[in-house]
CSV table of C-alpha atoms in Angstrom, one decimal:
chain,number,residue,atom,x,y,z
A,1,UNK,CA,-148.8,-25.5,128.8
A,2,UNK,CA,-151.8,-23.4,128.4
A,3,UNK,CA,-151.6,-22.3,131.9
A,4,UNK,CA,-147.9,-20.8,131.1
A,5,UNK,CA,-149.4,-19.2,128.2
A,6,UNK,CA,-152.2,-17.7,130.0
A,7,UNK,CA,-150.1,-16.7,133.1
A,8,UNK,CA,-147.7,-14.9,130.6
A,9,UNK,CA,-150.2,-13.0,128.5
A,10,UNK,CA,-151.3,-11.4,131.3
A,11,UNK,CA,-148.2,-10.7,133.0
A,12,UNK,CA,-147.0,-8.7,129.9
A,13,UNK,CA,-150.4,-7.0,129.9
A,14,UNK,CA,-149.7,-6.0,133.4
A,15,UNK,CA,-145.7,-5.2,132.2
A,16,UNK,CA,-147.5,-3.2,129.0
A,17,UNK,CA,-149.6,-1.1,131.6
A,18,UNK,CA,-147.0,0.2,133.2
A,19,UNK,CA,-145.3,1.1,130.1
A,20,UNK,CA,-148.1,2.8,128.4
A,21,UNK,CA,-148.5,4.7,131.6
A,22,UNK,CA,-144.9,5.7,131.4
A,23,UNK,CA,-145.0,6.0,127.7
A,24,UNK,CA,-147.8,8.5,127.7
A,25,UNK,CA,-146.2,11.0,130.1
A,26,UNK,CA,-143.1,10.8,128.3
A,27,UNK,CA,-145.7,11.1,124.7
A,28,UNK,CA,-146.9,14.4,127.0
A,29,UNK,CA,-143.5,16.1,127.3
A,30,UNK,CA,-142.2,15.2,123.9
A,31,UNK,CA,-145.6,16.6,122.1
A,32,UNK,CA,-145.9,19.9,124.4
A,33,UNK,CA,-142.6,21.0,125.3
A,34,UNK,CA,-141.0,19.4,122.1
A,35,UNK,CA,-138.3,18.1,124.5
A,36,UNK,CA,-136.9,14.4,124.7
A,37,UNK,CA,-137.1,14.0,128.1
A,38,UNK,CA,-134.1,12.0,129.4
A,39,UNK,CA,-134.9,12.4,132.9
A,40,UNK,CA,-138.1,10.6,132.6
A,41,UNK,CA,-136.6,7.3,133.8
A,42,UNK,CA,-135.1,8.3,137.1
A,43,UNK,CA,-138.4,9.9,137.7
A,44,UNK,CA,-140.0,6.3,137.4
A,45,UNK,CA,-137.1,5.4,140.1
A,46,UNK,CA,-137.9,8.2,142.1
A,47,UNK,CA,-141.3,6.5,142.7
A,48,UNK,CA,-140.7,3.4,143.5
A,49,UNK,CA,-138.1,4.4,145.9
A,50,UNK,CA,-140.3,7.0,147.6
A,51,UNK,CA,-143.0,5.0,148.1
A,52,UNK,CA,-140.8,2.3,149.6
A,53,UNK,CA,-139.6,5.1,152.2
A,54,UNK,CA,-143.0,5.7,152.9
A,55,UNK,CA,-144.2,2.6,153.2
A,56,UNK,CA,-141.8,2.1,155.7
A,57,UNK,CA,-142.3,4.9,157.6
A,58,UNK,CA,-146.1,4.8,157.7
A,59,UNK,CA,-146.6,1.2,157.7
A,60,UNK,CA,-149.2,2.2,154.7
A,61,UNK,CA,-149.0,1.0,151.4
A,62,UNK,CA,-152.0,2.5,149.6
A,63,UNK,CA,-151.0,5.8,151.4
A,64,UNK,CA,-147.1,5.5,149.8
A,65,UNK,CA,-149.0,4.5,146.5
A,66,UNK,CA,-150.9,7.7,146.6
A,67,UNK,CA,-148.2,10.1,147.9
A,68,UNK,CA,-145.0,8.3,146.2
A,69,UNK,CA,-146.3,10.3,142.9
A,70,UNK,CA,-147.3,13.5,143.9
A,71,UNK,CA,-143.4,13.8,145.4
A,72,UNK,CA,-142.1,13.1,142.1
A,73,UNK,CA,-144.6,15.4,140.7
A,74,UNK,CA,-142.7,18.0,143.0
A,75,UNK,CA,-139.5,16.9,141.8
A,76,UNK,CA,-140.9,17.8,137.8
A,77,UNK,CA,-142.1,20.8,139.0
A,78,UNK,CA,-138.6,22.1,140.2
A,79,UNK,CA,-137.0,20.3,136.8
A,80,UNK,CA,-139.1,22.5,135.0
A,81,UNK,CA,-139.4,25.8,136.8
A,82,UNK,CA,-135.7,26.2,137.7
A,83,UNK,CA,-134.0,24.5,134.8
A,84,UNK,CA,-135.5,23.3,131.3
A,85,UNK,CA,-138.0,27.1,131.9
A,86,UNK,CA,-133.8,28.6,131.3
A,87,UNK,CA,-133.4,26.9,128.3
A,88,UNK,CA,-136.4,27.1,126.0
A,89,UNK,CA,-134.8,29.9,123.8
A,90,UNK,CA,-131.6,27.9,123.7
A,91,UNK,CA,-130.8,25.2,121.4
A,92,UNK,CA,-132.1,21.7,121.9
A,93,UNK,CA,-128.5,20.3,122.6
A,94,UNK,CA,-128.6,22.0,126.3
A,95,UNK,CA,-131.6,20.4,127.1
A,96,UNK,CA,-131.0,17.4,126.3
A,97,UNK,CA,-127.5,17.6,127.9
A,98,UNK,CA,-129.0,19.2,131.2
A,99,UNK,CA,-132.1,16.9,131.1
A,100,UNK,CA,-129.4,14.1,130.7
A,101,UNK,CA,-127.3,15.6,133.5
A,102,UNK,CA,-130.0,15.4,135.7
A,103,UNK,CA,-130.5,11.6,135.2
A,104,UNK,CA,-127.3,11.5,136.5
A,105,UNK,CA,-127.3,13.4,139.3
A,106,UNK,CA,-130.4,11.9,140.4
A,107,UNK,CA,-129.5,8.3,140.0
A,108,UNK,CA,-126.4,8.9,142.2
A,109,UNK,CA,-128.4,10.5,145.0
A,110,UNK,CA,-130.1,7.2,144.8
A,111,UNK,CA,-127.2,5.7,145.6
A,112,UNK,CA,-126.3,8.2,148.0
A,113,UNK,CA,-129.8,7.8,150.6
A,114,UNK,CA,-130.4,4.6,149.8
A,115,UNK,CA,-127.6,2.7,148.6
A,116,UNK,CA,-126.6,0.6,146.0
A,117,UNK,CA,-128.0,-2.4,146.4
A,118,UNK,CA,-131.5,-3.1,145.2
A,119,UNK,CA,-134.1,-4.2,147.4
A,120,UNK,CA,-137.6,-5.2,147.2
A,121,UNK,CA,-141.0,-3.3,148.5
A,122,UNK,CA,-143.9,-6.1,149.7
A,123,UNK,CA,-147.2,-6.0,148.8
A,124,UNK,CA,-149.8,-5.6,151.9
A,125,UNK,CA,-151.3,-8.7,153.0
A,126,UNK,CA,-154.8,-7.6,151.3
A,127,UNK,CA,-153.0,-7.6,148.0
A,128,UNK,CA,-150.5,-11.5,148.8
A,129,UNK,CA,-150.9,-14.4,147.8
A,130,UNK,CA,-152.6,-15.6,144.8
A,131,UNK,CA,-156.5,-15.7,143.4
A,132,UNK,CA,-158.1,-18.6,141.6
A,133,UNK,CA,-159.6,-17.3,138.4
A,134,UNK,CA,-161.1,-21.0,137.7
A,135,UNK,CA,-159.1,-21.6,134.3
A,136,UNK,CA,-155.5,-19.6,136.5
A,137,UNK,CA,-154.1,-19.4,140.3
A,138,UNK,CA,-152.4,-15.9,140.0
A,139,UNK,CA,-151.0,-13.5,142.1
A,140,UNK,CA,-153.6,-10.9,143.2
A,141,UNK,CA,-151.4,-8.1,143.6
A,142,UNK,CA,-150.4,-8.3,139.6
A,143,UNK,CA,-154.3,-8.8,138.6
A,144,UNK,CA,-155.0,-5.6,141.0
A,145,UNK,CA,-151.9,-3.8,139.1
A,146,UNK,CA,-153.5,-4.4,135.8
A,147,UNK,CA,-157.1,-3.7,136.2
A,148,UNK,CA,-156.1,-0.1,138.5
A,149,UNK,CA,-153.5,0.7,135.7
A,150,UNK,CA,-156.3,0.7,133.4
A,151,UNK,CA,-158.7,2.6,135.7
A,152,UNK,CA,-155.7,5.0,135.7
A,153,UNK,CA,-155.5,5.2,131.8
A,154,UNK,CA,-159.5,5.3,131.5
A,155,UNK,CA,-158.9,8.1,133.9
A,156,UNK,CA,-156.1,9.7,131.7
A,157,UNK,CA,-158.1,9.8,128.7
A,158,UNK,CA,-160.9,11.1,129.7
A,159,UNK,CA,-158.8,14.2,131.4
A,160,UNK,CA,-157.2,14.5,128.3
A,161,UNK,CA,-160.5,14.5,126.2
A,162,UNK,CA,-162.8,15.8,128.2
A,163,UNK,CA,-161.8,18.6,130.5
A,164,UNK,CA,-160.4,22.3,129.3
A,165,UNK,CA,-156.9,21.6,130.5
A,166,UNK,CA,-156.9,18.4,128.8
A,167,UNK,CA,-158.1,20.5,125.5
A,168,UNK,CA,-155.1,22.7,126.1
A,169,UNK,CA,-152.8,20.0,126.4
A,170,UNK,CA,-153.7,18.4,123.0
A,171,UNK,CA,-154.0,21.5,121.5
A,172,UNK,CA,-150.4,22.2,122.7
A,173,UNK,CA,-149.4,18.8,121.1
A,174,UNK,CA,-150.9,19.7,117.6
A,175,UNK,CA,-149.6,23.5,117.4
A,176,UNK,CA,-147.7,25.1,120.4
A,177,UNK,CA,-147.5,28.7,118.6
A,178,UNK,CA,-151.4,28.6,118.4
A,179,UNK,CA,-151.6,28.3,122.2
A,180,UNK,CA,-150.0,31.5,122.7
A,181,UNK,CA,-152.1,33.3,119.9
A,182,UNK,CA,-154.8,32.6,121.7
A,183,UNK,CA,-153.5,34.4,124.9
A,184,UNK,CA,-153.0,30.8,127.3
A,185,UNK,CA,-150.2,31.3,129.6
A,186,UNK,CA,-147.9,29.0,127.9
A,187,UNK,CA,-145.5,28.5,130.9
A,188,UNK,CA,-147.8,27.6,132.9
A,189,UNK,CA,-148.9,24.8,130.3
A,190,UNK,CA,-145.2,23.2,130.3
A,191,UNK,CA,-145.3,23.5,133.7
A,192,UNK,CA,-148.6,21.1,134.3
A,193,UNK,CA,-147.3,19.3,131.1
A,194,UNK,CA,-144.0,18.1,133.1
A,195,UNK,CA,-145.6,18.0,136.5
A,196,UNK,CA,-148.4,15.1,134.7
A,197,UNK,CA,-145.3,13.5,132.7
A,198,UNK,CA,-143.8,13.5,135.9
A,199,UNK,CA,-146.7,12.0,137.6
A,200,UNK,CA,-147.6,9.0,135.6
A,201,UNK,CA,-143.6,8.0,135.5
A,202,UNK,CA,-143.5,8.3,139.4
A,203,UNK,CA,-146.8,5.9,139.5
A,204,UNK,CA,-145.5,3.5,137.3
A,205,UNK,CA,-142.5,3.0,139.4
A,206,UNK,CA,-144.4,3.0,143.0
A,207,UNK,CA,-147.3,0.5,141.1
A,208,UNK,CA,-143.8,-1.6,139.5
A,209,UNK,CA,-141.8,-1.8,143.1
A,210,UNK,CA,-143.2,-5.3,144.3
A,211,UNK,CA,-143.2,-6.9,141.4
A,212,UNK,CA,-140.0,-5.6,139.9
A,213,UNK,CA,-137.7,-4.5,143.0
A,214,UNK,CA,-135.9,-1.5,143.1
A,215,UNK,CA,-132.1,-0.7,142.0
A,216,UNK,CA,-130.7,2.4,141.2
A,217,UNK,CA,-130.5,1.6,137.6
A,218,UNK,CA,-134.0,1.0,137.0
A,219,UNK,CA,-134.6,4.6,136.0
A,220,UNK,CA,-132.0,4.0,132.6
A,221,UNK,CA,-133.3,0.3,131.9
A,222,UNK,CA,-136.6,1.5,131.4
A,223,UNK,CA,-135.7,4.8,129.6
A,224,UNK,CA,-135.1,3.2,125.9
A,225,UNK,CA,-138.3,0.9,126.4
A,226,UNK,CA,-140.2,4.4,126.9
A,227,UNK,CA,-138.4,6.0,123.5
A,228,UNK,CA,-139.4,3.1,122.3
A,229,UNK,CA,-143.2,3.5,123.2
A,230,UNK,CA,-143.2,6.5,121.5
A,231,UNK,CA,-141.4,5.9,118.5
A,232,UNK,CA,-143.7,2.7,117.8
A,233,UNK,CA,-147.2,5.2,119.0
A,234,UNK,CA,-145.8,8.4,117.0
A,235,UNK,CA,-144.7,11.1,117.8
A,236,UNK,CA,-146.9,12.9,120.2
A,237,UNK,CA,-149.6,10.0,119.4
A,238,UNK,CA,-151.1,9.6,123.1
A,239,UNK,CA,-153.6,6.6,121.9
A,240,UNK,CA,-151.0,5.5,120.0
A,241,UNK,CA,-148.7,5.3,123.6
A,242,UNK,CA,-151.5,3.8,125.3
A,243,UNK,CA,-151.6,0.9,122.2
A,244,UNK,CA,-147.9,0.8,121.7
A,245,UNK,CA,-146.9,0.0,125.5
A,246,UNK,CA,-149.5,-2.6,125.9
A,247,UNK,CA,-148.3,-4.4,122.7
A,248,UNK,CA,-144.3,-4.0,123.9
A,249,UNK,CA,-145.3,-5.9,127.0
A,250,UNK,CA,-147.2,-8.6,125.7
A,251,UNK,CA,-144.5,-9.1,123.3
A,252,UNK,CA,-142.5,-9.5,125.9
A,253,UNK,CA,-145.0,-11.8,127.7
A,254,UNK,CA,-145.0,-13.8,124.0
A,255,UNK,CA,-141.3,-13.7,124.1
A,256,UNK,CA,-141.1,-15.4,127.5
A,257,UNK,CA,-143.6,-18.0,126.0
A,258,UNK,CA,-141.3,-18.8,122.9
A,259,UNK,CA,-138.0,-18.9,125.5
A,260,UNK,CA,-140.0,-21.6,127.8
A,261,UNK,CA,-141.2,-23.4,124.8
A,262,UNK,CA,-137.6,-23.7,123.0
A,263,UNK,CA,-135.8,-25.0,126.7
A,264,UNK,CA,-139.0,-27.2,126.9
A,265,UNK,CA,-138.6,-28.8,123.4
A,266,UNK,CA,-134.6,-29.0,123.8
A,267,UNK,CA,-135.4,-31.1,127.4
A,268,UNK,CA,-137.7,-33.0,125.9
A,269,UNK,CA,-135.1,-33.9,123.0
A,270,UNK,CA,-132.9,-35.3,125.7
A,271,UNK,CA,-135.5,-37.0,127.8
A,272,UNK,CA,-136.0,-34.7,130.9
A,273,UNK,CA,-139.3,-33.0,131.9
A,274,UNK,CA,-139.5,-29.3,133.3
A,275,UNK,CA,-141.6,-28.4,135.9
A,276,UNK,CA,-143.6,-25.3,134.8
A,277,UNK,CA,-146.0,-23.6,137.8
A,278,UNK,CA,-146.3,-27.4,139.4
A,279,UNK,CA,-147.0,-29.0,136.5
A,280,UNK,CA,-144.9,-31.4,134.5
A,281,UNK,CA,-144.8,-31.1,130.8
């Protein structure tokens, strides 16, 4: 039993990673831009089916893992630049109907290249199999995906905190008509705000693909888990996105606990045993 709790926990820290990494982009748009960004989830799809197309092209999956992103981050860039830029001076309702259009549109061109059936996106041989941790056998590639997800928010932070962009960024968040006072190209700062939003959903969904498998729907089930992030961080909170994603996947970890707990009791009650990762309990 304390080997399923143990495997959990850390599966829904790996799950929360990936949400706060997807929570904090979506945190970025939100607090800059002031726009809920509906999209946001089909960019996370965009991701993980690019770098399966890579991957299979290139044979490479560290290269799709670095490239997957920077093609959704092209893919924000146009979003931005050719259709929410349009609609800044226009009320709030057409862009969230465009921005909602477009999750659409994009989800059926999903369909469209690479059809509707879901698939699944291997992990190299480097990252298979599993790693004994001396108290846990667990899968290396889902220990790699937690402890790079959090080199990646480490990373985040301190480009948020640290640099001049990252200043303008927050400073964006906290008062967007200050920006402009102060003479910063403000189109350019939505621009870079989308393009990083974009970013971190399209690594979330290349870092999610063997673990999760692709289907063209994963872009809207993960869309109300992200509102959710940043409802539970606050508005515009980006520690708070960090925090609140991590704590929605381990309850979700705790919640898997609770499920295997209850069907464990209720077998026990009529005298069978369930096998749990080998062992009998």
């Amino acid at each position: 039993m304390t080997f399923l709790i143990i495997s959990q926990i850390l599966n829904g820290l790996g799950l929360g990673m990936l949400y706060a990494l997807v929570g904090v982009g979506l945190t970025l748009i939100l607090g800059v831009l002031n726009i809920p960004n509906f999209a946001h989830g089909v960019l996370y799809a965009l991701g993980a089916y690019f770098a399966y197309t890579i991957a299979k092209i290139t044979g490479s999956f560290y290269f799709a893992m670095f490239l997957s992103p920077l093609l959704v981050v092209l893919v924000g860039f146009i979003l931005e630049s050719q259709g929410v830029r349009r609609l800044y001076h226009a009320h709030h309702d057409y862009q969230l109907l465009f921005l909602f259009a477009c999750a659409l549109i994009i989800q059926e061109i999903i369909i469209i290249f690479w059809g509707p059936i879901g698939f699944s996106l291997l992990a190299p041989p480097s990252l298979s199999g599993a790693i004994d941790l001396g108290f846990l056998i667990y899968p290396k590639y889902r220990l790699v995906l937690i402890c790079f997800a959090f080199f990646m928010i480490i990373c985040l932070y301190l480009f948020l905190t640290k640099t001049n962009l990252g200043a303008i960024l927050r400073a964006g968040i906290e008062n967007r008509d200050m920006v402009k006072v102060l003479g910063i190209n403000v189109n350019m700062v939505f621009l870079y705000t989308f393009g990083l939003g974009a970013y971190l959903a399209g690594l979330a969904g290349a870092l999610s693909a063997p673990i999760m498998g692709l289907t063209p729907s994963m872009g809207l089930d993960i869309l109300p888990i992200c509102f959710v992030v940043v409802v539970v961080a606050g508005l515009g909170s980006i520690p708070g996105a960090i925090i609140a994603g991590i704590l929605i996947g381990l309850s979700q970890g705790a919640a898997t606990i609770w499920f295997c707990l209850l069907y464990t009791s209720d077998a026990a009650d009529e005298g069978l045993g369930v096998d749990l990762g080998g062992r009998r309990i």
